[in-house]
Every structure is written in C-alpha cells, then in structure tokens.
Amino acid sequence: MPTADTQTIYVNADDKPTREGVLHFTRFSSGDRMTRSLKVLSGCWFAAGVTVFIPIAHFILVPGFLIAGPVMAYFRYRVDRANENVAVQCPVCDESVTIEMEAADRLPLYTYCPKCNNSLQVAEN
Ligand SMILES: [Zn+2]
C-alpha cells in the first residue's frame, strides 16, 4: 500500500537566506510498484486488443501498443516515489507557500514562488 511520507528540503533564492521546508511525497513498496506496472501493461495490451478492429490503423496501433506495454511497465516499475508538494516559507516574500510538484520531478528543482513569482531552487541539502 502506498504510504505518505515527508522529507526536509531546502529552498534557495539568489542572495536570500536559505529556508527549510517540507517535501510531501508518496512512497511505493515493491508490491505497489509491481501492481502499478501490471496495470499499465494490461491497459496497453487491452488497447492493442481493441484496436485490432480498426481497419488500416491496426497495422500501426496493435504493434505499437504491444511494444509500448512492456516499455511503459518497466518505466512505471522504476518509480519508487511520487512527489506531491513542498510546504515552505518563501525566502523572498516571507509568505507560507505550497509549491505543487509533478510526480516525476527530481531534486534539485528550479521553480517559481506561487505568491511573488520569484525563482526558487528546491534542493535536498
Ligand atoms: Zn515568494
């Protein structure tokens, strides 16, 4: 079962003092990763089965989905955590902000403050 977890991170902005923040993410166990990858694999192969009935396009779609299934399942299996957001006090505007992250974002991350729109660097240390 995926578990929510947190990690201390640091947020920099050019010449401003570094602020400590909290990264919220979801951690996937080995079983979760296998389940997620099998869902992707079955979805792609199901799409391959459905596209068999589309004339002409099935020459491209069926082999495409059959090949994409294991490839996408492999990449999905490699994902052991999904980043959600960073809660921090902005070093520039001193407001408490929540910076939303994409699941695949990796640190260090260069982003913008949602309040003052200044550039920020989110790093692990
Ligand atoms: Zn700000």
mmCIF file of C-alpha atoms and ligand atoms in Angstrom:
data_model
loop_
_atom_site.group_PDB
_atom_site.id
_atom_site.type_symbol
_atom_site.label_atom_id
_atom_site.label_comp_id
_atom_site.label_asym_id
_atom_site.label_seq_id
_atom_site.Cartn_x
_atom_site.Cartn_y
_atom_site.Cartn_z
ATOM 1 C CA MET A 1 0.000 0.000 0.000
ATOM 2 C CA PRO A 2 1.404 3.429 -0.905
ATOM 3 C CA THR A 3 2.444 5.423 2.148
ATOM 4 C CA ALA A 4 2.563 9.201 2.522
ATOM 5 C CA ASP A 5 5.919 10.461 3.773
ATOM 6 C CA THR A 6 7.784 13.725 4.299
ATOM 7 C CA GLN A 7 11.374 14.869 3.937
ATOM 8 C CA THR A 8 13.173 18.038 4.967
ATOM 9 C CA ILE A 9 14.362 20.078 1.977
ATOM 10 C CA TYR A 10 15.971 23.485 1.487
ATOM 11 C CA VAL A 11 14.752 26.358 -0.658
ATOM 12 C CA ASN A 12 17.184 28.969 -2.013
ATOM 13 C CA ALA A 13 16.618 32.224 -3.827
ATOM 14 C CA ASP A 14 19.694 34.051 -5.180
ATOM 15 C CA ASP A 15 21.054 36.173 -2.290
ATOM 16 C CA LYS A 16 18.270 35.475 0.237
ATOM 17 C CA PRO A 17 18.839 33.204 3.255
ATOM 18 C CA THR A 18 18.080 29.523 2.704
ATOM 19 C CA ARG A 19 14.773 28.306 4.139
ATOM 20 C CA GLU A 20 13.921 24.849 5.397
ATOM 21 C CA GLY A 21 10.772 23.275 4.000
ATOM 22 C CA VAL A 22 8.884 20.002 3.947
ATOM 23 C CA LEU A 23 8.547 17.820 0.850
ATOM 24 C CA HIS A 24 5.405 15.665 0.850
ATOM 25 C CA PHE A 25 5.612 12.532 -1.298
ATOM 26 C CA THR A 26 4.112 9.071 -1.682
ATOM 27 C CA ARG A 27 6.387 6.060 -1.267
ATOM 28 C CA PHE A 28 5.630 2.853 -3.196
ATOM 29 C CA SER A 29 6.606 -0.563 -1.855
ATOM 30 C CA SER A 30 7.851 -3.350 -4.098
ATOM 31 C CA GLY A 31 4.348 -4.818 -4.301
ATOM 32 C CA ASP A 32 2.825 -1.425 -5.189
ATOM 33 C CA ARG A 33 5.346 -0.931 -7.951
ATOM 34 C CA MET A 34 4.564 -4.353 -9.426
ATOM 35 C CA THR A 35 0.798 -3.675 -9.253
ATOM 36 C CA ARG A 36 1.206 -0.281 -10.928
ATOM 37 C CA SER A 37 3.374 -1.712 -13.704
ATOM 38 C CA LEU A 38 0.958 -4.602 -14.331
ATOM 39 C CA LYS A 39 -1.921 -2.092 -14.635
ATOM 40 C CA VAL A 40 -0.001 -0.205 -17.330
ATOM 41 C CA LEU A 41 0.905 -3.427 -19.125
ATOM 42 C CA SER A 42 -2.680 -4.731 -19.093
ATOM 43 C CA GLY A 43 -4.004 -1.330 -20.218
ATOM 44 C CA CYS A 44 -1.681 -1.215 -23.216
ATOM 45 C CA TRP A 45 -2.401 -4.788 -24.207
ATOM 46 C CA PHE A 46 -6.136 -4.210 -23.797
ATOM 47 C CA ALA A 47 -5.812 -1.189 -26.110
ATOM 48 C CA ALA A 48 -3.925 -3.414 -28.574
ATOM 49 C CA GLY A 49 -6.824 -5.884 -28.454
ATOM 50 C CA VAL A 50 -9.410 -3.169 -29.049
ATOM 51 C CA THR A 51 -7.517 -1.559 -31.941
ATOM 52 C CA VAL A 52 -7.381 -4.883 -33.826
ATOM 53 C CA PHE A 53 -10.859 -3.996 -35.120
ATOM 54 C CA ILE A 54 -9.896 -0.591 -36.592
ATOM 55 C CA PRO A 55 -9.183 -1.068 -40.319
ATOM 56 C CA ILE A 56 -5.841 0.160 -41.695
ATOM 57 C CA ALA A 57 -4.811 1.808 -38.396
ATOM 58 C CA HIS A 58 -4.456 -1.602 -36.746
ATOM 59 C CA PHE A 59 -1.245 -2.160 -38.728
ATOM 60 C CA ILE A 60 0.374 0.564 -36.603
ATOM 61 C CA LEU A 61 -1.693 0.649 -33.398
ATOM 62 C CA VAL A 62 -1.595 -3.047 -32.481
ATOM 63 C CA PRO A 63 2.212 -3.495 -32.689
ATOM 64 C CA GLY A 64 2.634 -0.056 -31.119
ATOM 65 C CA PHE A 65 0.576 -0.941 -28.042
ATOM 66 C CA LEU A 66 2.131 -4.422 -27.804
ATOM 67 C CA ILE A 67 5.631 -2.900 -27.726
ATOM 68 C CA ALA A 68 4.680 0.114 -25.595
ATOM 69 C CA GLY A 69 3.155 -2.090 -22.878
ATOM 70 C CA PRO A 70 6.368 -3.700 -21.529
ATOM 71 C CA VAL A 71 8.355 -0.487 -22.060
ATOM 72 C CA MET A 72 5.878 1.657 -20.115
ATOM 73 C CA ALA A 73 5.507 -1.066 -17.455
ATOM 74 C CA TYR A 74 9.289 -1.101 -16.967
ATOM 75 C CA PHE A 75 9.416 2.673 -16.514
ATOM 76 C CA ARG A 76 6.417 2.576 -14.165
ATOM 77 C CA TYR A 77 8.085 -0.169 -12.087
ATOM 78 C CA ARG A 78 11.192 2.002 -11.651
ATOM 79 C CA VAL A 79 9.134 4.775 -9.965
ATOM 80 C CA ASP A 80 9.522 4.233 -6.213
ATOM 81 C CA ARG A 81 8.108 7.580 -5.083
ATOM 82 C CA ALA A 82 5.812 10.299 -6.389
ATOM 83 C CA ASN A 83 6.440 13.878 -5.262
ATOM 84 C CA GLU A 84 3.360 15.895 -4.347
ATOM 85 C CA ASN A 85 4.245 19.341 -2.977
ATOM 86 C CA VAL A 86 6.680 21.422 -0.954
ATOM 87 C CA ALA A 87 5.488 23.482 2.008
ATOM 88 C CA VAL A 88 7.908 26.319 2.783
ATOM 89 C CA GLN A 89 8.124 29.943 3.800
ATOM 90 C CA CYS A 90 9.273 31.753 0.650
ATOM 91 C CA PRO A 91 12.777 33.243 1.158
ATOM 92 C CA VAL A 92 11.850 36.274 -0.963
ATOM 93 C CA CYS A 93 8.329 37.314 0.110
ATOM 94 C CA ASP A 94 8.241 35.544 3.539
ATOM 95 C CA GLU A 95 4.780 34.094 2.799
ATOM 96 C CA SER A 96 3.977 30.456 3.591
ATOM 97 C CA VAL A 97 3.538 28.807 0.193
ATOM 98 C CA THR A 98 2.823 25.357 -1.158
ATOM 99 C CA ILE A 99 4.714 24.558 -4.344
ATOM 100 C CA GLU A 100 2.959 21.819 -6.314
ATOM 101 C CA MET A 101 5.276 19.269 -7.936
ATOM 102 C CA GLU A 102 4.836 16.770 -10.734
ATOM 103 C CA ALA A 103 5.180 13.146 -9.621
ATOM 104 C CA ALA A 104 8.306 12.695 -11.754
ATOM 105 C CA ASP A 105 10.051 15.921 -10.650
ATOM 106 C CA ARG A 106 13.505 15.316 -9.194
ATOM 107 C CA LEU A 107 15.564 17.485 -6.871
ATOM 108 C CA PRO A 108 17.190 19.928 -7.320
ATOM 109 C CA LEU A 109 14.180 21.631 -8.864
ATOM 110 C CA TYR A 110 14.101 25.166 -10.227
ATOM 111 C CA THR A 111 10.645 26.688 -9.924
ATOM 112 C CA TYR A 112 8.752 29.885 -9.109
ATOM 113 C CA CYS A 113 7.062 31.093 -5.946
ATOM 114 C CA PRO A 114 3.266 30.934 -6.442
ATOM 115 C CA LYS A 115 2.822 34.212 -4.487
ATOM 116 C CA CYS A 116 5.633 36.550 -5.657
ATOM 117 C CA ASN A 117 6.717 34.668 -8.820
ATOM 118 C CA ASN A 118 10.431 34.882 -7.977
ATOM 119 C CA SER A 119 12.674 31.996 -8.991
ATOM 120 C CA LEU A 120 13.432 29.428 -6.295
ATOM 121 C CA GLN A 121 15.703 26.412 -6.098
ATOM 122 C CA VAL A 122 14.383 23.420 -4.144
ATOM 123 C CA ALA A 123 17.213 21.107 -3.089
ATOM 124 C CA GLU A 124 17.847 18.230 -0.674
ATOM 125 C CA ASN A 125 20.807 19.894 1.051
HETATM 126 ZN ZN ZN B 1 7.501 34.349 -2.667
#
